[in-house]
Amino acid sequence: MRKAVVLRWGHRYRDKRLTSHVALTARALGASGLVLADARDDKVKATIEKVTAQWGGDFRVEMGRHWKQVVSDWRAEGGIIVHLTAYGENIQTSDVLQRLKDTRKDVLVIVGSRKVPSEFFSEEASDYNVAIGNQPHSECSSLAVFLDRLFEGRELLREFDRAKVRVIPQKRGKKISTT
Amino acid sequence: MRKAVVLRWGHRYRDKRLTSHVALTARALGASGLVLADARDDKVKATIEKVTAQWGGDFRVEMGRHWKQVVSDWRAEGGIIVHLTAYGENIQTSDVLQRLKDTRKDVLVIVGSRKVPSEFFSEEASDYNVAIGNQPHSECSSLAVFLDRLFEGRELLREFDRAKVRVIPQKRGKKISTT
């Protein structure tokens, strides 16, 4: 499976719950990590690390690097960059998803949290500007639909290594196994 | 297209941004409305109504009814009830989505925001307990993937009536038309 990492831009302290949701979404839907660019928030990091310690996997949270550095490092390693924005090519009406899949490259997914700089739309920062519909939205849900379509649902089959807790899916009620 | 309405349970004042994201997700991904059960929050309602006034459509926000009343009214009108929970049947590994689609009925989608009462798992409250993967998650992103799969992507083609602003999708930059 190709690798996806999420770059969360524009996090502020009051966003900590939303950013935690973005990170949990990234983890649950197959991304390998989250970069909190241009910001630090130890609470977010602690929340996600606690989830990973219990539920397994290798999801990584990295903080504080400037987004331009993250982008240029990603490019240097041969990856492509997707900017999720309501202004971009509609994932349903265009062939943008197929085009980016055809590259077979790892994907850095940029999600903003407030007005993003116009640079994000430029070739310097993004290879593809992708809209999960062209309506005002949530960065959590855009990310979720994007990852679900990128990985074609296979991300929901993943087993997480070293999990202390696993859900055993049920029609009714809750069942977990613990190790 | 079948109708979907979202029932958001367990909203507290500090959740207002998350609940707004849940509502925007519901609207952008084809649901007709949101019910904020057992709670009122005029800020959330105002945020969503402002978006709808500008971006169009008929998305409705209703507040304050007890969730049991919402559920029983929905059933009385012939609809089915889906509870999104990480403990439920995995949408990817089970046939739960097909089973609920086969009913051809309108769907009330329950999303929680903190520990939901165990009643939600019972036949009294839910016809289907559906997991968007069995990992800890975000209610925004679970809802997004659920609606995208329920409507098979067609929700992203929708035109919103009476929109004052429309995005004209672009590979680069932002373009809108205003009326």
Short mmCIF file of C-alpha atoms in Angstrom, two decimals:
data_model
loop_
_atom_site.label_atom_id
_atom_site.label_comp_id
_atom_site.label_asym_id
_atom_site.label_seq_id
_atom_site.Cartn_x
_atom_site.Cartn_y
_atom_site.Cartn_z
CA MET A 1 0.00 0.00 0.00
CA ARG A 2 1.30 3.43 -0.88
CA LYS A 3 2.19 5.68 2.04
CA ALA A 4 0.20 8.78 2.99
CA VAL A 5 1.19 11.41 5.55
CA VAL A 6 -1.01 14.33 6.57
CA LEU A 7 0.32 17.86 6.89
CA ARG A 8 -1.95 19.91 9.11
CA TRP A 9 -1.45 23.61 8.56
CA GLY A 10 -2.62 26.54 10.64
CA HIS A 11 -3.20 24.81 13.96
CA ARG A 12 -3.88 27.16 16.86
CA TYR A 13 -4.26 26.30 20.52
CA ARG A 14 -8.07 26.51 20.41
CA ASP A 15 -8.02 23.93 17.59
CA LYS A 16 -6.61 21.16 19.73
CA ARG A 17 -9.72 19.01 19.67
CA LEU A 18 -10.18 19.44 15.93
CA THR A 19 -6.54 18.70 15.26
CA SER A 20 -6.80 15.61 17.44
CA HIS A 21 -9.77 14.52 15.32
CA VAL A 22 -7.75 15.12 12.15
CA ALA A 23 -4.94 13.00 13.58
CA LEU A 24 -7.28 10.18 14.68
CA THR A 25 -8.89 10.26 11.24
CA ALA A 26 -5.51 10.03 9.58
CA ARG A 27 -4.54 7.08 11.77
CA ALA A 28 -7.84 5.20 11.47
CA LEU A 29 -7.95 5.65 7.69
CA GLY A 30 -4.52 4.42 6.80
CA ALA A 31 -2.13 7.37 6.96
CA SER A 32 1.27 6.74 8.55
CA GLY A 33 1.64 10.03 10.34
CA LEU A 34 0.71 13.63 10.91
CA VAL A 35 2.93 16.67 10.68
CA LEU A 36 1.71 19.68 12.62
CA ALA A 37 3.47 22.33 10.55
CA ASP A 38 4.48 25.70 11.96
CA ALA A 39 3.02 24.85 15.36
CA ARG A 40 3.57 22.75 18.44
CA ASP A 41 0.91 21.31 20.71
CA ASP A 42 2.03 18.75 23.24
CA LYS A 43 -1.55 17.94 24.23
CA VAL A 44 -2.41 16.82 20.71
CA LYS A 45 0.73 14.72 20.55
CA ALA A 46 0.01 13.13 23.93
CA THR A 47 -3.59 12.33 22.97
CA ILE A 48 -2.55 10.54 19.80
CA GLU A 49 0.37 8.72 21.39
CA LYS A 50 -1.96 7.43 24.10
CA VAL A 51 -4.31 6.06 21.45
CA THR A 52 -1.44 4.44 19.56
CA ALA A 53 -0.01 2.89 22.73
CA GLN A 54 -3.36 1.24 23.40
CA TRP A 55 -4.68 0.53 19.91
CA GLY A 56 -1.39 -0.24 18.19
CA GLY A 57 0.34 0.70 14.98
CA ASP A 58 3.16 3.08 14.14
CA PHE A 59 1.35 6.35 13.60
CA ARG A 60 3.76 9.24 14.10
CA VAL A 61 3.09 12.81 15.11
CA GLU A 62 5.73 15.35 14.25
CA MET A 63 5.58 19.04 15.18
CA GLY A 64 7.12 22.39 14.49
CA ARG A 65 8.81 22.09 11.09
CA HIS A 66 7.96 24.85 8.63
CA TRP A 67 5.54 23.60 5.98
CA LYS A 68 7.87 24.58 3.16
CA GLN A 69 10.55 22.37 4.63
CA VAL A 70 8.11 19.45 4.97
CA VAL A 71 7.04 19.89 1.36
CA SER A 72 10.55 20.12 -0.03
CA ASP A 73 11.75 17.11 1.99
CA TRP A 74 8.75 15.10 0.76
CA ARG A 75 9.46 16.04 -2.86
CA ALA A 76 13.14 15.18 -2.41
CA GLU A 77 12.07 11.67 -1.40
CA GLY A 78 10.00 11.34 -4.58
CA GLY A 79 6.51 11.87 -3.14
CA ILE A 80 3.60 13.92 -4.49
CA ILE A 81 1.61 16.57 -2.68
CA VAL A 82 -2.15 16.85 -2.57
CA HIS A 83 -3.84 19.94 -1.17
CA LEU A 84 -7.42 19.35 -0.05
CA THR A 85 -9.50 22.43 -0.76
CA ALA A 86 -13.12 23.13 -1.69
CA TYR A 87 -11.77 25.18 -4.64
CA GLY A 88 -9.89 22.32 -6.28
CA GLU A 89 -10.81 19.68 -8.84
CA ASN A 90 -13.87 17.78 -7.67
CA ILE A 91 -12.89 14.22 -6.79
CA GLN A 92 -16.22 12.98 -8.14
CA THR A 93 -16.51 14.89 -11.41
CA SER A 94 -12.86 15.00 -12.50
CA ASP A 95 -10.20 12.36 -13.07
CA VAL A 96 -7.88 13.89 -10.47
CA LEU A 97 -7.89 10.85 -8.19
CA GLN A 98 -6.98 8.54 -11.06
CA ARG A 99 -4.20 10.87 -12.19
CA LEU A 100 -2.63 11.01 -8.78
CA LYS A 101 -3.03 7.27 -8.23
CA ASP A 102 -1.35 6.62 -11.57
CA THR A 103 1.84 8.23 -10.28
CA ARG A 104 2.09 5.33 -7.78
CA LYS A 105 3.93 7.71 -5.46
CA ASP A 106 3.56 8.33 -1.75
CA VAL A 107 1.18 11.16 -0.92
CA LEU A 108 1.56 14.11 1.42
CA VAL A 109 -1.95 15.42 2.07
CA ILE A 110 -2.18 19.07 3.10
CA VAL A 111 -5.22 20.07 5.16
CA GLY A 112 -5.71 23.61 6.37
CA SER A 113 -7.62 24.77 9.38
CA ARG A 114 -8.33 28.36 8.45
CA LYS A 115 -7.60 30.59 5.45
CA VAL A 116 -4.58 28.98 3.85
CA PRO A 117 -1.93 31.09 2.10
CA SER A 118 -2.47 31.31 -1.65
CA GLU A 119 0.92 29.67 -2.08
CA PHE A 120 -0.71 26.34 -1.20
CA PHE A 121 -2.44 26.40 -4.58
CA SER A 122 0.80 26.97 -6.48
CA GLU A 123 3.02 24.39 -8.13
CA GLU A 124 5.61 25.11 -5.52
CA ALA A 125 3.43 23.66 -2.79
CA SER A 126 0.95 21.24 -4.38
CA ASP A 127 0.83 18.86 -7.31
CA TYR A 128 -2.94 18.46 -7.07
CA ASN A 129 -5.69 20.61 -5.56
CA VAL A 130 -8.49 18.22 -4.72
CA ALA A 131 -12.02 19.07 -3.60
CA ILE A 132 -14.22 16.59 -1.75
CA GLY A 133 -17.15 18.39 -3.29
CA ASN A 134 -17.06 22.14 -3.73
CA GLN A 135 -18.98 23.08 -0.61
CA PRO A 136 -17.74 24.44 2.72
CA HIS A 137 -16.64 21.47 4.68
CA SER A 138 -14.63 20.08 7.53
CA GLU A 139 -10.96 19.20 7.16
CA CYS A 140 -11.67 15.98 9.09
CA SER A 141 -14.30 14.80 6.71
CA SER A 142 -12.47 15.87 3.55
CA LEU A 143 -9.46 13.95 4.74
CA ALA A 144 -11.58 10.92 5.60
CA VAL A 145 -13.25 10.67 2.20
CA PHE A 146 -9.96 11.33 0.42
CA LEU A 147 -8.11 8.55 2.27
CA ASP A 148 -11.02 6.13 1.91
CA ARG A 149 -11.02 6.67 -1.85
CA LEU A 150 -7.23 6.71 -2.17
CA PHE A 151 -6.93 3.38 -0.39
CA GLU A 152 -10.21 2.06 -1.87
CA GLY A 153 -11.52 0.94 1.50
CA ARG A 154 -8.61 -1.41 2.17
CA GLU A 155 -7.46 0.88 4.99
CA LEU A 156 -10.41 -0.35 7.06
CA LEU A 157 -9.10 -3.93 6.97
CA ARG A 158 -5.75 -3.05 8.49
CA GLU A 159 -4.51 -4.78 11.59
CA PHE A 160 -2.54 -2.56 13.95
CA ASP A 161 0.60 -4.14 15.37
CA ARG A 162 1.15 -4.34 19.12
CA ALA A 163 -2.44 -3.43 19.95
CA LYS A 164 -3.39 -3.91 23.58
CA VAL A 165 -7.06 -3.52 22.72
CA ARG A 166 -8.97 -4.74 19.68
CA VAL A 167 -12.64 -4.40 18.84
CA ILE A 168 -14.49 -7.53 17.86
CA PRO A 169 -17.22 -6.14 15.59
CA GLN A 170 -20.76 -6.86 16.74
CA LYS A 171 -24.27 -6.28 15.48
CA ARG A 172 -25.24 -5.19 18.99
CA GLY A 173 -23.20 -4.01 21.96
CA LYS A 174 -19.46 -3.70 22.56
CA LYS A 175 -16.89 -6.45 22.54
CA ILE A 176 -13.16 -6.02 22.86
CA SER A 177 -10.23 -8.34 23.28
CA THR A 178 -7.27 -7.28 25.37
CA THR A 179 -3.75 -8.65 25.43
CA MET B 1 -31.96 9.88 -3.72
CA ARG B 2 -32.92 8.49 -0.35
CA LYS B 3 -33.02 10.98 2.52
CA ALA B 4 -30.52 11.02 5.37
CA VAL B 5 -30.73 13.09 8.54
CA VAL B 6 -28.02 13.18 11.20
CA LEU B 7 -28.80 12.95 14.90
CA ARG B 8 -25.94 14.38 16.92
CA TRP B 9 -26.03 13.15 20.50
CA GLY B 10 -24.16 14.41 23.54
CA HIS B 11 -23.28 17.91 22.38
CA ARG B 12 -21.84 20.14 25.07
CA TYR B 13 -20.99 23.80 24.85
CA ARG B 14 -17.27 23.13 24.42
CA ASP B 15 -18.12 20.94 21.41
CA LYS B 16 -19.51 23.77 19.34
CA ARG B 17 -16.77 23.75 16.72
CA LEU B 18 -16.86 19.99 16.38
CA THR B 19 -20.63 19.97 16.14
CA SER B 20 -20.42 22.69 13.49
CA HIS B 21 -18.02 20.47 11.57
CA VAL B 22 -20.41 17.54 11.90
CA ALA B 23 -23.22 19.73 10.55
CA LEU B 24 -21.12 21.07 7.64
CA THR B 25 -20.09 17.51 6.83
CA ALA B 26 -23.71 16.39 6.85
CA ARG B 27 -24.69 19.25 4.55
CA ALA B 28 -21.75 18.89 2.14
CA LEU B 29 -22.19 15.14 1.87
CA GLY B 30 -25.86 14.99 1.06
CA ALA B 31 -27.78 14.83 4.34
CA SER B 32 -30.92 16.96 4.58
CA GLY B 33 -30.58 18.07 8.14
CA LEU B 34 -29.09 17.76 11.60
CA VAL B 35 -30.88 17.21 14.86
CA LEU B 36 -28.99 18.31 17.94
CA ALA B 37 -30.69 16.00 20.41
CA ASP B 38 -31.00 16.81 24.11
CA ALA B 39 -29.14 20.09 23.66
CA ARG B 40 -29.46 23.58 22.29
CA ASP B 41 -26.69 25.72 20.87
CA ASP B 42 -27.71 28.83 19.03
CA LYS B 43 -24.16 29.49 17.84
CA VAL B 44 -24.02 26.20 15.97
CA LYS B 45 -27.42 26.87 14.43
CA ALA B 46 -26.37 30.40 13.39
CA THR B 47 -23.11 29.15 11.85
CA ILE B 48 -24.87 26.59 9.70
CA GLU B 49 -27.71 28.89 8.70
CA LYS B 50 -25.18 31.48 7.57
CA VAL B 51 -23.47 28.87 5.38
CA THR B 52 -26.79 27.75 3.92
CA ALA B 53 -27.89 31.34 3.23
CA GLN B 54 -24.73 31.87 1.21
CA TRP B 55 -24.09 28.46 -0.34
CA GLY B 56 -27.69 27.39 -0.86
CA GLY B 57 -29.78 24.30 -0.26
CA ASP B 58 -32.35 23.38 2.35
CA PHE B 59 -30.24 21.94 5.13
CA ARG B 60 -32.13 22.16 8.41
CA VAL B 61 -30.85 22.31 11.96
CA GLU B 62 -33.23 21.33 14.70
CA MET B 63 -32.45 21.43 18.39
CA GLY B 64 -33.62 20.29 21.76
CA ARG B 65 -35.85 17.28 21.14
CA HIS B 66 -35.05 14.21 23.23
CA TRP B 67 -33.27 11.57 21.16
CA LYS B 68 -35.89 8.94 21.98
CA GLN B 69 -38.56 11.18 20.53
CA VAL B 70 -36.51 11.79 17.37
CA VAL B 71 -35.99 8.04 16.96
CA SER B 72 -39.61 7.13 17.50
CA ASP B 73 -40.86 9.85 15.14
CA TRP B 74 -38.40 8.66 12.48
CA ARG B 75 -39.56 5.08 12.84
CA ALA B 76 -43.19 6.17 12.70
CA GLU B 77 -42.45 7.72 9.31
CA GLY B 78 -40.97 4.44 8.06
CA GLY B 79 -37.26 5.26 8.27
CA ILE B 80 -34.37 3.15 9.53
CA ILE B 81 -31.79 4.10 12.12
CA VAL B 82 -28.04 3.64 11.80
CA HIS B 83 -25.76 4.15 14.79
CA LEU B 84 -22.16 4.89 13.83
CA THR B 85 -19.83 3.28 16.36
CA ALA B 86 -16.35 1.77 16.27
CA TYR B 87 -17.87 -1.34 17.93
CA GLY B 88 -20.36 -2.08 15.18
CA GLU B 89 -20.22 -4.16 12.00
CA ASN B 90 -17.28 -3.03 9.87
CA ILE B 91 -18.58 -1.33 6.73
CA GLN B 92 -15.71 -2.83 4.74
CA THR B 93 -15.69 -6.43 5.97
CA SER B 94 -19.41 -7.02 6.46
CA ASP B 95 -22.47 -6.68 4.22
CA VAL B 96 -24.10 -4.16 6.57
CA LEU B 97 -24.14 -1.33 4.03
CA GLN B 98 -25.79 -3.51 1.41
CA ARG B 99 -28.38 -4.73 3.91
CA LEU B 100 -29.35 -1.23 4.93
CA LYS B 101 -29.38 0.01 1.34
CA ASP B 102 -31.63 -2.89 0.36
CA THR B 103 -34.32 -1.55 2.67
CA ARG B 104 -34.55 1.52 0.37
CA LYS B 105 -35.66 3.52 3.39
CA ASP B 106 -34.62 6.95 4.61
CA VAL B 107 -31.79 6.84 7.13
CA LEU B 108 -31.40 8.56 10.47
CA VAL B 109 -27.68 8.47 11.30
CA ILE B 110 -26.80 8.70 14.99
CA VAL B 111 -23.37 10.08 15.84
CA GLY B 112 -22.23 10.45 19.41
CA SER B 113 -19.73 12.89 20.78
CA ARG B 114 -18.69 11.13 23.98
CA LYS B 115 -19.59 7.88 25.70
CA VAL B 116 -23.02 7.06 24.34
CA PRO B 117 -25.62 5.28 26.48
CA SER B 118 -25.67 1.53 25.94
CA GLU B 119 -29.27 1.90 24.81
CA PHE B 120 -27.96 3.21 21.48
CA PHE B 121 -26.82 -0.31 20.65
CA SER B 122 -30.22 -1.83 21.38
CA GLU B 123 -32.99 -2.61 18.93
CA GLU B 124 -35.02 0.11 20.54
CA ALA B 125 -32.63 2.78 19.26
CA SER B 126 -30.78 1.41 16.25
CA ASP B 127 -31.46 -0.95 13.38
CA TYR B 128 -27.79 -1.16 12.41
CA ASN B 129 -24.57 -0.48 14.33
CA VAL B 130 -22.01 0.44 11.70
CA ALA B 131 -18.25 0.89 12.16
CA ILE B 132 -16.14 2.90 9.74
CA GLY B 133 -13.28 0.65 10.73
CA ASN B 134 -12.96 -0.55 14.30
CA GLN B 135 -10.44 2.04 15.48
CA PRO B 136 -10.94 5.16 17.60
CA HIS B 137 -12.08 7.81 15.25
CA SER B 138 -13.76 11.13 14.74
CA GLU B 139 -17.52 11.45 14.42
CA CYS B 140 -16.97 13.88 11.53
CA SER B 141 -14.93 11.46 9.52
CA SER B 142 -17.09 8.42 10.29
CA LEU B 143 -20.09 10.37 9.14
CA ALA B 144 -18.28 11.55 5.99
CA VAL B 145 -17.24 8.07 4.88
CA PHE B 146 -20.65 6.65 5.73
CA LEU B 147 -22.52 9.26 3.67
CA ASP B 148 -20.06 9.01 0.78
CA ARG B 149 -20.61 5.26 0.62
CA LEU B 150 -24.36 5.44 1.22
CA PHE B 151 -24.81 7.89 -1.65
CA GLU B 152 -22.01 6.29 -3.72
CA GLY B 153 -20.34 9.62 -4.41
CA ARG B 154 -23.38 11.14 -6.08
CA GLU B 155 -23.75 13.56 -3.16
CA LEU B 156 -20.69 15.42 -4.46
CA LEU B 157 -22.45 16.23 -7.74
CA ARG B 158 -25.36 17.97 -6.07
CA GLU B 159 -26.30 21.50 -6.97
CA PHE B 160 -27.55 23.60 -4.07
CA ASP B 161 -30.61 25.72 -4.84
CA ARG B 162 -30.58 29.46 -4.23
CA ALA B 163 -26.80 29.61 -3.79
CA LYS B 164 -25.35 33.11 -3.75
CA VAL B 165 -21.85 31.69 -4.11
CA ARG B 166 -20.64 28.76 -6.17
CA VAL B 167 -17.13 27.38 -6.59
CA ILE B 168 -15.91 26.83 -10.11
CA PRO B 169 -13.42 23.98 -9.62
CA GLN B 170 -9.86 24.77 -10.69
CA LYS B 171 -6.57 22.95 -10.91
CA ARG B 172 -4.90 26.01 -9.38
CA GLY B 173 -6.26 28.92 -7.38
CA LYS B 174 -9.76 29.93 -6.32
CA LYS B 175 -12.64 30.83 -8.59
CA ILE B 176 -16.19 31.53 -7.50
CA SER B 177 -19.30 32.82 -9.20
CA THR B 178 -21.71 35.01 -7.29
CA THR B 179 -25.32 35.80 -8.03
#
